[in-house]
Amino acid sequence: MEKKREGWGSRFTFILAAIGSAVGLGNAWRFPGLAAKFGGGAFLLVYILAMVVLGFPLLMMELAIGRKMRSGAPGTFKGINKKFEAVGWAGVGNAFFIVCYYAVVLAWVLFMIVASFKFGGMTGDPAAAGGVFYGDVIKLSSGITGSYDIPGGMVIALLVAWGMIYWCIRNGAKSVGKVVKYTVFLPVIFLLILAVKGFTMPGAMSGIKMYLVPKWSALGDPNLWIAAFGQVFYSLSIMMAIMIAYGSYVSKSNNLVKDSAIIAVSDLGISFLAGLVMFSTLGATDNLTNLQASGSVGLAFEVYPMAIVNFSSVGAVNVIFGVLFYLALLTLAIDSAFSIVEGVSTAVSDRFKLNRRKTTLIICFIAGIISVLFATCSGLYWLDVVDYFCNNVNLIVIGILECIVIGWFFNTNKVREEINLNTGKFRMGAWYNWIIRIVCPLILTGLFVWNFIDYIKAGGYGGYPVWVQILGWVVVLITFGCGFVAKLLMKKHPKLKEIDYDERTWDEMDEDVVPVGQEDAE
Ligand code: PHE
């Protein structure tokens, strides 16, 4: 690790970059889909609870340990306790799997920009518009063992998606980020327009009621709880090596409590807005029943078109609105996408002292090949499975491990000290220790066990065949195993053995590594 790391330049730059990573398709696609799948109000309630109780404290924790150790996730955990570098690697592994399918969702968005031209002839016909995604874009087959053809359009969209991700990183994520971070507000404006429009539609109120008024009986479903907690982690980009890496560039003068609060509130706000659009449209189009059956992965891509063709009575206007809306989603998604790839490639190239650009290219290439599976006509089912294991198993278990390592094998007071450096009156009190040591691990372990029992009882997730479930667990195994493989490689390989690692521990970190960052880091 170099002694001096570039800083973020200004506090504002850092906050916008972190928001850029956090706010993405997770807000516009994943959150509303899950909210609909779990019946609205109850999910929203648990989600907000999870954000306050776990999301916000853990976001602060990740930023703080990254800032202290001035290193990516593996290096940071190594500095905290030599034995636990693998916890950092698990985050990297999980991020890798996520980017494999995130790129495909990005490709869907790209495809929808073009498919929006179809909306011209569908004015006032939401049923037809809802079918565009399944019928024209992904050409969904009837089951996971169905067709493995790849629709021609998807091939192009996926290539463009990967090309864009690589191009952005190659040209310096920072310079691209600079543009993209200002467009963060664009999708918000479009979502706002759709939400306001949605409010005025007859029938919308029943949807909004469903979204805002919790159905208490739904709280008995362990799947709802774990999905909400997993979504909080996913949406904040925590437990996947990214926020630790981002934290490593943050200046000591930042107020981490305030910054984390700004990131979390913006993230929550945008998700909330997307949910409003989803539910008002579902209400207005009389689609509030049978949501559970229709699943969550494709739902947002089915419902936004319904809102778009209801937008005005002029076809051409709707087409323009649709194109702009998906372009806005693209700007939302691209910075999240490259932040994931960057997180993985930084960790690998830092630790193995590899050429950064080559590493990025290789990672894009491997992830690109895997992502082809999700672009096939049966890909949506695979995406559903991998998404489930990445979020409902990996993220939760990494959350448990991070809290246990920091709370029990390290000293929470030290982390709190780092958080409190420049927090003024927002200081975290001793209660914060209890959140990390007891509350987080207990809640997450409880949810995990509760969910696992349910998983066994249900005979697996989503009614998919056993071999599919096994592959899901393989994803889990690789995620948690990659740290051990990395360690083994470093120990055994003669060349790698020579690499001179930064052996500093937490207590040995001194102030000479405060980021320079006076001017915009470039
Ligand atoms: N947080 C991003 C979103 O909500 C997704 C993401 C996941 C980004 C993983 C980085 C890492 O879309």
Coordinates of C-alpha atoms and ligand atoms in Angstrom, one line a residue:
M1 CA 0.0 0.0 0.0
E2 CA 1.3 3.4 -0.9
K3 CA 1.9 5.7 2.0
K4 CA -0.1 8.6 0.6
R5 CA -3.5 7.9 -0.9
E6 CA -5.3 10.4 -3.0
G7 CA -8.2 11.9 -1.2
W8 CA -11.6 12.7 -2.5
G9 CA -10.8 16.4 -2.9
S10 CA -13.8 17.7 -1.1
R11 CA -16.4 16.4 1.3
F12 CA -19.0 17.1 -1.3
T13 CA -17.2 15.0 -3.9
F14 CA -17.0 12.1 -1.6
I15 CA -20.7 12.3 -0.6
L16 CA -21.8 12.4 -4.2
A17 CA -19.6 9.5 -5.2
A18 CA -20.9 7.4 -2.3
I19 CA -24.4 8.3 -3.2
G20 CA -23.6 7.5 -6.8
S21 CA -22.6 4.0 -5.8
A22 CA -25.4 3.5 -3.3
V23 CA -28.2 4.8 -5.5
G24 CA -28.6 2.6 -8.5
L25 CA -30.9 0.0 -9.9
G26 CA -31.3 -1.3 -6.4
N27 CA -33.5 1.7 -5.7
A28 CA -35.4 1.8 -9.0
W29 CA -35.6 -1.9 -9.8
R30 CA -34.9 -4.1 -6.8
F31 CA -36.6 -2.2 -4.0
P32 CA -40.0 -1.6 -5.6
G33 CA -40.0 -5.2 -6.9
L34 CA -39.4 -6.6 -3.4
A35 CA -41.9 -4.2 -1.9
A36 CA -44.6 -5.5 -4.3
K37 CA -43.6 -9.1 -3.8
F38 CA -44.1 -8.7 0.0
G39 CA -47.3 -6.8 -0.2
G40 CA -46.1 -3.2 0.4
G41 CA -46.6 -1.6 3.8
A42 CA -45.1 -4.3 6.0
F43 CA -42.0 -4.5 3.8
L44 CA -41.6 -0.7 3.8
L45 CA -41.9 -0.7 7.6
V46 CA -39.3 -3.4 8.1
Y47 CA -37.0 -1.8 5.5
I48 CA -37.0 1.6 7.3
L49 CA -36.4 -0.2 10.6
A50 CA -33.5 -2.1 9.1
M51 CA -32.0 1.1 7.6
V52 CA -32.1 2.8 11.0
V53 CA -31.0 0.0 13.3
L54 CA -28.4 -1.7 11.1
G55 CA -27.9 0.1 7.8
F56 CA -26.8 3.4 9.1
P57 CA -24.6 2.2 12.0
L58 CA -22.9 -0.4 9.7
L59 CA -22.3 2.2 6.9
M60 CA -20.6 4.4 9.5
M61 CA -18.5 1.4 10.6
E62 CA -17.4 0.5 7.1
L63 CA -16.4 4.0 6.2
A64 CA -14.6 4.4 9.5
I65 CA -12.5 1.3 9.4
G66 CA -11.6 2.0 5.7
R67 CA -10.6 5.5 6.7
K68 CA -8.4 4.3 9.5
M69 CA -6.7 1.5 7.6
R70 CA -6.4 3.4 4.3
S71 CA -6.9 0.2 2.5
G72 CA -9.6 -1.9 0.6
A73 CA -11.7 -4.5 2.4
P74 CA -9.1 -7.3 2.6
G75 CA -6.3 -5.1 3.8
T76 CA -8.6 -3.4 6.3
F77 CA -9.6 -6.6 7.9
K78 CA -6.1 -7.8 7.9
G79 CA -5.1 -4.7 9.8
I80 CA -7.9 -5.2 12.3
N81 CA -7.0 -8.8 12.9
K82 CA -4.6 -10.8 10.9
K83 CA -6.8 -13.9 11.0
F84 CA -9.8 -12.3 9.4
E85 CA -8.6 -11.1 6.1
A86 CA -11.0 -13.6 4.6
V87 CA -14.0 -11.5 5.8
G88 CA -12.9 -8.7 3.6
W89 CA -12.5 -11.1 0.7
A90 CA -16.0 -12.4 1.1
G91 CA -17.3 -9.0 0.4
V92 CA -15.2 -8.9 -2.7
G93 CA -16.4 -12.3 -3.8
N94 CA -20.0 -11.3 -3.3
A95 CA -19.5 -8.1 -5.2
F96 CA -18.2 -10.1 -8.1
F97 CA -21.3 -12.2 -8.3
I98 CA -23.5 -9.2 -8.0
V99 CA -21.8 -7.4 -10.9
C100 CA -22.3 -10.5 -13.1
Y101 CA -26.0 -10.0 -13.0
Y102 CA -26.1 -6.2 -12.4
A103 CA -24.6 -5.8 -15.9
V104 CA -27.5 -7.7 -17.3
V105 CA -30.1 -5.5 -15.6
L106 CA -28.1 -2.6 -17.0
A107 CA -28.5 -4.2 -20.4
W108 CA -32.2 -4.5 -19.9
V109 CA -32.3 -0.7 -19.3
L110 CA -30.3 -0.1 -22.4
F111 CA -32.7 -2.3 -24.4
M112 CA -35.7 -0.5 -22.9
I113 CA -34.4 2.8 -24.3
V114 CA -34.9 1.4 -27.8
A115 CA -38.0 -0.6 -26.9
S116 CA -39.6 2.6 -25.7
F117 CA -40.4 3.4 -29.3
K118 CA -43.0 0.7 -29.1
F119 CA -44.9 2.8 -26.5
G120 CA -46.1 5.1 -29.2
G121 CA -48.7 2.7 -30.4
M122 CA -49.8 1.6 -26.9
T123 CA -51.2 4.8 -25.5
G124 CA -53.6 4.0 -22.7
D125 CA -52.9 0.3 -23.0
P126 CA -50.9 -0.7 -20.0
A127 CA -51.4 -4.4 -20.5
A128 CA -49.6 -4.3 -23.8
A129 CA -46.8 -2.1 -22.5
G130 CA -46.3 -4.4 -19.6
G131 CA -45.7 -7.3 -22.0
V132 CA -42.9 -5.5 -23.9
F133 CA -40.2 -6.5 -21.4
Y134 CA -41.0 -10.2 -21.2
G135 CA -42.0 -10.6 -24.8
D136 CA -39.7 -8.4 -26.8
V137 CA -36.7 -7.7 -24.6
I138 CA -35.8 -10.9 -22.7
K139 CA -38.2 -13.3 -24.5
L140 CA -38.7 -15.2 -21.3
S141 CA -39.0 -19.0 -21.5
S142 CA -41.5 -20.9 -19.4
G143 CA -39.0 -22.2 -16.8
I144 CA -35.4 -22.5 -15.8
T145 CA -34.9 -25.5 -17.9
G146 CA -36.5 -23.8 -20.9
S147 CA -34.7 -22.2 -23.8
Y148 CA -31.1 -21.0 -23.5
D149 CA -31.1 -19.0 -26.7
I150 CA -30.0 -15.4 -26.4
P151 CA -32.2 -12.8 -28.0
G152 CA -30.2 -10.9 -30.6
G153 CA -31.0 -7.6 -29.0
M154 CA -29.8 -8.8 -25.6
V155 CA -26.4 -9.8 -27.1
I156 CA -25.9 -6.2 -28.3
A157 CA -27.2 -4.7 -25.1
L158 CA -25.0 -6.8 -23.0
L159 CA -21.9 -6.0 -25.1
V160 CA -22.7 -2.3 -24.9
A161 CA -23.3 -2.6 -21.1
W162 CA -19.9 -4.2 -20.5
G163 CA -18.2 -1.8 -23.0
M164 CA -19.6 1.1 -21.1
I165 CA -18.5 -0.2 -17.7
Y166 CA -15.0 -0.9 -18.9
W167 CA -14.8 2.4 -20.8
C168 CA -15.9 4.3 -17.7
I169 CA -13.3 2.7 -15.5
R170 CA -10.5 2.9 -18.1
N171 CA -11.0 6.6 -18.5
G172 CA -10.8 7.0 -14.8
A173 CA -13.9 6.4 -12.8
K174 CA -13.4 9.7 -11.1
S175 CA -13.7 11.7 -14.3
V176 CA -16.8 9.8 -15.4
G177 CA -18.1 9.9 -11.9
K178 CA -17.9 13.7 -12.0
V179 CA -20.4 13.8 -14.8
V180 CA -22.6 11.1 -13.6
K181 CA -22.9 12.3 -10.1
Y182 CA -24.6 15.4 -11.3
T183 CA -27.1 13.4 -13.2
V184 CA -28.0 11.6 -9.9
F185 CA -30.9 14.1 -9.7
L186 CA -32.3 13.4 -13.1
P187 CA -33.9 10.0 -12.3
V188 CA -35.3 11.6 -9.2
I189 CA -37.1 14.2 -11.3
F190 CA -38.5 11.5 -13.6
L191 CA -39.7 9.4 -10.7
L192 CA -41.3 12.4 -9.1
I193 CA -43.2 13.2 -12.3
L194 CA -44.4 9.6 -12.6
A195 CA -45.3 9.6 -8.9
V196 CA -47.3 12.9 -9.2
K197 CA -49.0 11.6 -12.3
G198 CA -49.7 8.3 -10.6
F199 CA -51.4 10.1 -7.7
T200 CA -54.0 11.6 -10.0
M201 CA -55.0 8.4 -11.7
P202 CA -58.2 6.7 -10.7
G203 CA -57.5 3.6 -8.6
A204 CA -54.0 4.8 -7.6
M205 CA -55.1 5.4 -4.0
S206 CA -55.7 1.7 -3.4
G207 CA -52.2 1.0 -4.4
I208 CA -50.7 3.8 -2.3
K209 CA -52.7 2.6 0.7
M210 CA -51.3 -0.9 0.2
Y211 CA -47.8 0.7 0.1
L212 CA -48.1 2.8 3.1
V213 CA -50.4 0.9 5.4
P214 CA -48.7 -2.3 6.8
K215 CA -50.6 -5.5 6.8
W216 CA -49.5 -6.9 10.1
S217 CA -50.0 -10.5 9.3
A218 CA -47.3 -10.2 6.6
L219 CA -44.7 -9.7 9.3
G220 CA -44.8 -13.4 10.2
D221 CA -43.0 -14.2 7.0
P222 CA -39.2 -14.7 7.5
N223 CA -38.6 -14.1 3.8
L224 CA -39.9 -10.6 4.1
W225 CA -37.5 -9.7 7.0
I226 CA -34.4 -11.1 5.4
A227 CA -35.2 -9.6 2.1
A228 CA -35.6 -6.2 3.7
F229 CA -32.4 -6.4 5.6
G230 CA -30.5 -7.8 2.6
Q231 CA -31.9 -5.0 0.5
V232 CA -30.7 -2.3 3.0
F233 CA -27.1 -3.7 2.7
Y234 CA -27.4 -4.1 -1.1
S235 CA -28.7 -0.6 -1.5
L236 CA -26.1 1.1 0.7
S237 CA -23.4 -0.9 -1.1
I238 CA -22.2 -2.2 2.2
M239 CA -20.9 -5.7 3.0
M240 CA -19.4 -5.8 -0.5
A241 CA -16.0 -4.2 -0.1
I242 CA -17.1 -0.9 -1.7
M243 CA -17.8 1.4 1.2
I244 CA -14.6 0.3 3.0
A245 CA -12.7 1.2 -0.1
Y246 CA -14.5 4.5 -0.4
G247 CA -13.8 5.2 3.2
S248 CA -10.1 4.7 2.6
Y249 CA -10.1 7.9 0.6
V250 CA -12.1 10.0 3.1
S251 CA -10.3 12.8 4.9
K252 CA -10.0 12.8 8.6
S253 CA -11.9 16.0 8.8
N254 CA -15.1 14.5 7.5
N255 CA -18.0 14.2 9.9
L256 CA -18.7 10.5 9.3
V257 CA -22.0 10.5 11.2
K258 CA -23.4 13.3 9.2
D259 CA -22.1 12.0 5.9
S260 CA -23.5 8.5 6.5
A261 CA -26.8 10.0 7.4
I262 CA -26.9 12.0 4.2
I263 CA -26.1 8.9 2.1
A264 CA -28.6 6.7 3.9
V265 CA -31.4 9.3 3.8
S266 CA -30.9 10.0 0.1
D267 CA -30.8 6.3 -0.7
L268 CA -34.0 5.6 1.3
G269 CA -35.8 8.6 -0.2
I270 CA -35.2 7.5 -3.8
S271 CA -36.2 4.0 -3.0
F272 CA -39.4 5.3 -1.4
L273 CA -40.2 7.3 -4.4
A274 CA -39.7 4.4 -6.8
G275 CA -42.1 2.4 -4.6
L276 CA -44.7 5.1 -4.8
V277 CA -44.5 5.0 -8.6
M278 CA -44.8 1.2 -8.5
F279 CA -47.8 1.0 -6.3
S280 CA -49.7 3.9 -7.7
T281 CA -49.3 2.4 -11.2
L282 CA -50.3 -1.1 -9.9
G283 CA -53.4 0.4 -8.3
A284 CA -54.3 2.5 -11.4
T285 CA -53.9 -0.5 -13.7
D286 CA -55.8 -2.8 -11.3
N287 CA -52.9 -5.1 -10.8
L288 CA -52.7 -5.3 -7.0
T289 CA -53.7 -8.9 -6.7
N290 CA -51.4 -11.9 -7.3
L291 CA -48.3 -9.8 -6.9
Q292 CA -46.5 -12.6 -4.9
A293 CA -47.0 -15.0 -7.8
S294 CA -45.5 -12.7 -10.4
G295 CA -42.3 -12.5 -8.5
S296 CA -40.1 -9.5 -8.1
V297 CA -37.1 -9.6 -10.5
G298 CA -38.9 -8.5 -13.6
L299 CA -41.7 -6.5 -12.0
A300 CA -40.2 -3.0 -12.3
F301 CA -39.5 -3.5 -16.0
E302 CA -43.2 -4.5 -16.4
V303 CA -44.7 -1.7 -14.4
Y304 CA -42.7 1.4 -15.4
P305 CA -43.8 0.9 -19.1
M306 CA -47.4 0.8 -17.8
A307 CA -46.9 4.2 -16.1
I308 CA -45.2 5.6 -19.2
V309 CA -48.1 4.7 -21.6
N310 CA -50.5 6.3 -19.2
F311 CA -48.4 9.4 -19.0
S312 CA -50.2 11.3 -21.7
S313 CA -52.7 10.7 -24.5
V314 CA -50.1 11.5 -27.2
G315 CA -48.0 8.5 -28.3
A316 CA -45.0 10.5 -29.3
V317 CA -44.9 12.3 -26.0
N318 CA -44.9 9.0 -24.2
V319 CA -42.1 7.7 -26.4
I320 CA -39.9 10.7 -25.6
F321 CA -40.7 10.4 -21.9
G322 CA -39.9 6.6 -22.0
V323 CA -36.6 7.2 -23.8
L324 CA -35.6 9.9 -21.3
F325 CA -36.7 7.9 -18.4
Y326 CA -34.6 4.9 -19.3
L327 CA -31.6 7.2 -20.1
A328 CA -32.0 8.6 -16.6
L329 CA -32.0 5.1 -15.2
L330 CA -28.9 4.4 -17.1
T331 CA -27.1 7.3 -15.5
L332 CA -28.3 6.0 -12.2
A333 CA -27.0 2.5 -12.9
I334 CA -23.7 3.1 -14.5
D335 CA -21.8 4.6 -11.5
S336 CA -23.1 1.8 -9.3
A337 CA -22.0 -0.8 -11.8
F338 CA -18.5 0.5 -12.2
S339 CA -18.1 1.0 -8.4
I340 CA -18.7 -2.7 -8.0
V341 CA -16.1 -3.6 -10.6
E342 CA -13.7 -1.1 -9.2
G343 CA -14.2 -2.5 -5.7
V344 CA -13.3 -6.0 -6.9
S345 CA -10.4 -4.9 -9.1
T346 CA -8.9 -2.6 -6.4
A347 CA -8.9 -5.4 -3.9
V348 CA -7.3 -7.9 -6.2
S349 CA -4.7 -5.6 -7.8
D350 CA -3.8 -4.0 -4.4
R351 CA -3.3 -7.3 -2.6
F352 CA -1.5 -9.1 -5.4
K353 CA 0.3 -6.1 -6.7
L354 CA -1.0 -6.5 -10.2
N355 CA -1.4 -4.1 -12.9
R356 CA -4.7 -2.3 -12.2
R357 CA -5.9 -1.9 -15.8
K358 CA -5.1 -5.5 -16.8
T359 CA -6.9 -6.8 -13.6
T360 CA -10.0 -4.7 -14.5
L361 CA -10.0 -6.1 -18.0
I362 CA -9.7 -9.7 -16.8
I363 CA -12.4 -9.2 -14.2
C364 CA -14.8 -7.6 -16.8
F365 CA -14.0 -10.5 -19.1
I366 CA -14.7 -13.3 -16.6
A367 CA -17.8 -11.5 -15.2
G368 CA -18.9 -10.8 -18.8
I369 CA -18.8 -14.5 -19.7
I370 CA -20.8 -15.5 -16.6
S371 CA -23.3 -12.7 -17.3
V372 CA -24.3 -14.3 -20.6
L373 CA -26.2 -17.0 -18.6
F374 CA -28.5 -14.3 -17.2
A375 CA -29.1 -12.9 -20.7
T376 CA -30.5 -16.1 -22.1
C377 CA -34.3 -16.7 -22.4
S378 CA -34.1 -18.6 -19.0
G379 CA -31.7 -16.0 -17.6
L380 CA -34.3 -14.2 -15.5
Y381 CA -34.8 -17.3 -13.4
W382 CA -31.0 -17.6 -12.9
L383 CA -30.8 -14.0 -12.0
D384 CA -33.5 -14.6 -9.4
V385 CA -31.6 -17.5 -7.9
V386 CA -28.2 -15.8 -7.8
D387 CA -29.7 -12.6 -6.5
Y388 CA -31.4 -14.5 -3.7
F389 CA -28.2 -16.2 -2.5
C390 CA -26.1 -13.1 -2.8
N391 CA -28.5 -11.0 -0.8
N392 CA -30.4 -13.3 1.5
V393 CA -27.4 -15.4 2.4
N394 CA -24.1 -13.8 1.6
L395 CA -24.8 -10.2 2.6
I396 CA -26.4 -11.3 5.8
V397 CA -23.6 -13.7 6.8
I398 CA -20.9 -11.1 5.9
G399 CA -22.8 -8.7 8.1
I400 CA -22.7 -11.1 11.0
L401 CA -19.0 -11.8 10.5
E402 CA -18.1 -8.1 10.2
C403 CA -19.9 -7.3 13.4
I404 CA -18.4 -10.3 15.3
V405 CA -14.9 -9.6 14.1
I406 CA -15.1 -5.9 15.1
G407 CA -17.2 -6.4 18.2
W408 CA -15.6 -9.4 19.7
F409 CA -12.1 -9.9 18.2
F410 CA -11.4 -6.2 18.1
N411 CA -12.3 -3.2 20.0
T412 CA -15.5 -1.3 19.2
N413 CA -14.3 1.7 21.1
K414 CA -11.5 2.1 18.7
V415 CA -13.9 2.2 15.8
R416 CA -16.1 4.6 17.7
E417 CA -13.1 6.8 18.3
E418 CA -12.5 6.9 14.5
I419 CA -16.1 7.8 13.8
N420 CA -16.1 10.5 16.5
L421 CA -13.0 12.2 15.2
N422 CA -14.8 15.2 13.8
T423 CA -18.4 14.6 14.5
G424 CA -19.0 17.4 17.0
K425 CA -22.2 17.1 18.7
F426 CA -23.2 14.0 16.8
R427 CA -20.8 11.8 18.8
M428 CA -21.7 8.1 19.0
G429 CA -22.1 7.1 22.6
A430 CA -21.2 3.8 24.2
W431 CA -24.5 2.5 23.0
Y432 CA -23.0 2.2 19.6
N433 CA -20.7 -0.6 20.9
W434 CA -23.8 -2.6 21.9
I435 CA -25.3 -2.1 18.4
I436 CA -22.2 -3.7 16.8
R437 CA -21.5 -6.3 19.5
I438 CA -25.0 -7.5 20.3
V439 CA -27.9 -6.0 18.3
C440 CA -26.5 -6.5 14.8
P441 CA -25.2 -10.1 15.2
L442 CA -28.2 -11.2 17.1
I443 CA -30.8 -9.8 14.7
L444 CA -28.9 -11.0 11.6
T445 CA -28.2 -14.5 13.1
G446 CA -31.8 -14.8 14.2
L447 CA -33.1 -13.8 10.8
F448 CA -30.7 -16.2 9.1
V449 CA -31.7 -19.2 11.2
W450 CA -35.4 -18.4 10.9
N451 CA -35.0 -18.1 7.2
F452 CA -32.9 -21.2 6.8
I453 CA -35.6 -23.3 8.6
D454 CA -38.2 -21.8 6.2
Y455 CA -35.9 -22.6 3.3
I456 CA -35.6 -26.2 4.3
K457 CA -39.3 -26.5 4.9
A458 CA -40.1 -25.0 1.6
G459 CA -37.7 -27.5 -0.1
G460 CA -35.5 -24.7 -1.4
Y461 CA -36.0 -21.2 -2.9
G462 CA -38.6 -20.3 -5.5
G463 CA -39.6 -23.9 -6.3
Y464 CA -36.4 -24.4 -8.4
P465 CA -35.0 -27.9 -8.9
V466 CA -32.4 -29.3 -6.4
W467 CA -29.5 -28.9 -8.8
V468 CA -30.3 -25.2 -9.1
Q469 CA -30.3 -24.8 -5.3
I470 CA -27.0 -26.6 -5.2
L471 CA -25.5 -24.1 -7.6
G472 CA -26.8 -21.4 -5.4
W473 CA -24.9 -22.8 -2.5
V474 CA -21.9 -23.1 -4.7
V475 CA -22.0 -19.3 -5.1
V476 CA -22.1 -19.0 -1.3
L477 CA -19.2 -21.4 -1.0
I478 CA -17.0 -19.5 -3.5
T479 CA -17.9 -16.2 -1.8
F480 CA -16.6 -17.3 1.6
G481 CA -13.9 -19.5 0.2
C482 CA -12.2 -16.9 -2.0
G483 CA -10.4 -15.4 1.0
F484 CA -8.8 -18.7 1.9
V485 CA -7.8 -19.3 -1.7
A486 CA -6.2 -15.9 -1.8
K487 CA -4.3 -16.5 1.4
L488 CA -3.1 -19.9 0.2
L489 CA -1.9 -18.4 -3.1
M490 CA 0.0 -15.7 -1.3
K491 CA 1.6 -18.2 1.1
K492 CA 2.5 -20.9 -1.4
H493 CA 3.3 -19.1 -4.6
P494 CA 7.0 -18.2 -4.6
K495 CA 6.6 -15.0 -6.5
L496 CA 3.7 -13.8 -4.4
K497 CA 5.5 -14.7 -1.3
E498 CA 8.0 -12.0 -2.0
I499 CA 5.5 -9.3 -2.2
D500 CA 6.1 -6.9 0.5
Y501 CA 2.7 -6.3 2.2
D502 CA 1.9 -3.5 4.4
E503 CA 1.9 -5.2 7.8
R504 CA 0.6 -2.3 9.8
T505 CA -2.1 -3.0 12.2
W506 CA -4.8 -0.6 13.4
D507 CA -2.7 0.8 16.2
E508 CA 0.3 1.3 14.0
M509 CA -1.6 3.4 11.5
D510 CA -0.3 6.9 11.9
E511 CA -1.4 10.2 10.6
D512 CA 1.1 10.4 7.7
V513 CA -1.4 8.7 5.5
V514 CA -4.0 11.4 5.7
P515 CA -5.2 11.9 2.1
V516 CA -3.6 14.9 0.3
G517 CA -6.8 15.7 -1.5
Q518 CA -6.7 19.5 -1.5
E519 CA -7.6 19.7 -5.1
D520 CA -10.0 17.4 -6.8
A521 CA -8.2 14.1 -6.9
E522 CA -7.5 13.1 -10.5
Ligands
PHE1 N1 -26.1 0.0 -4.2 C1 -26.3 -0.2 -5.7 C2 -27.8 -0.1 -6.0 O1 -28.6 0.0 -5.1 C3 -25.9 -1.6 -6.1 C4 -24.6 -1.9 -5.8 C5 -24.4 -3.2 -5.4 C6 -23.5 -1.1 -6.0 C7 -23.2 -3.6 -5.1 C8 -22.3 -1.5 -5.7 C9 -22.1 -2.7 -5.2 O2 -28.1 -0.2 -7.1

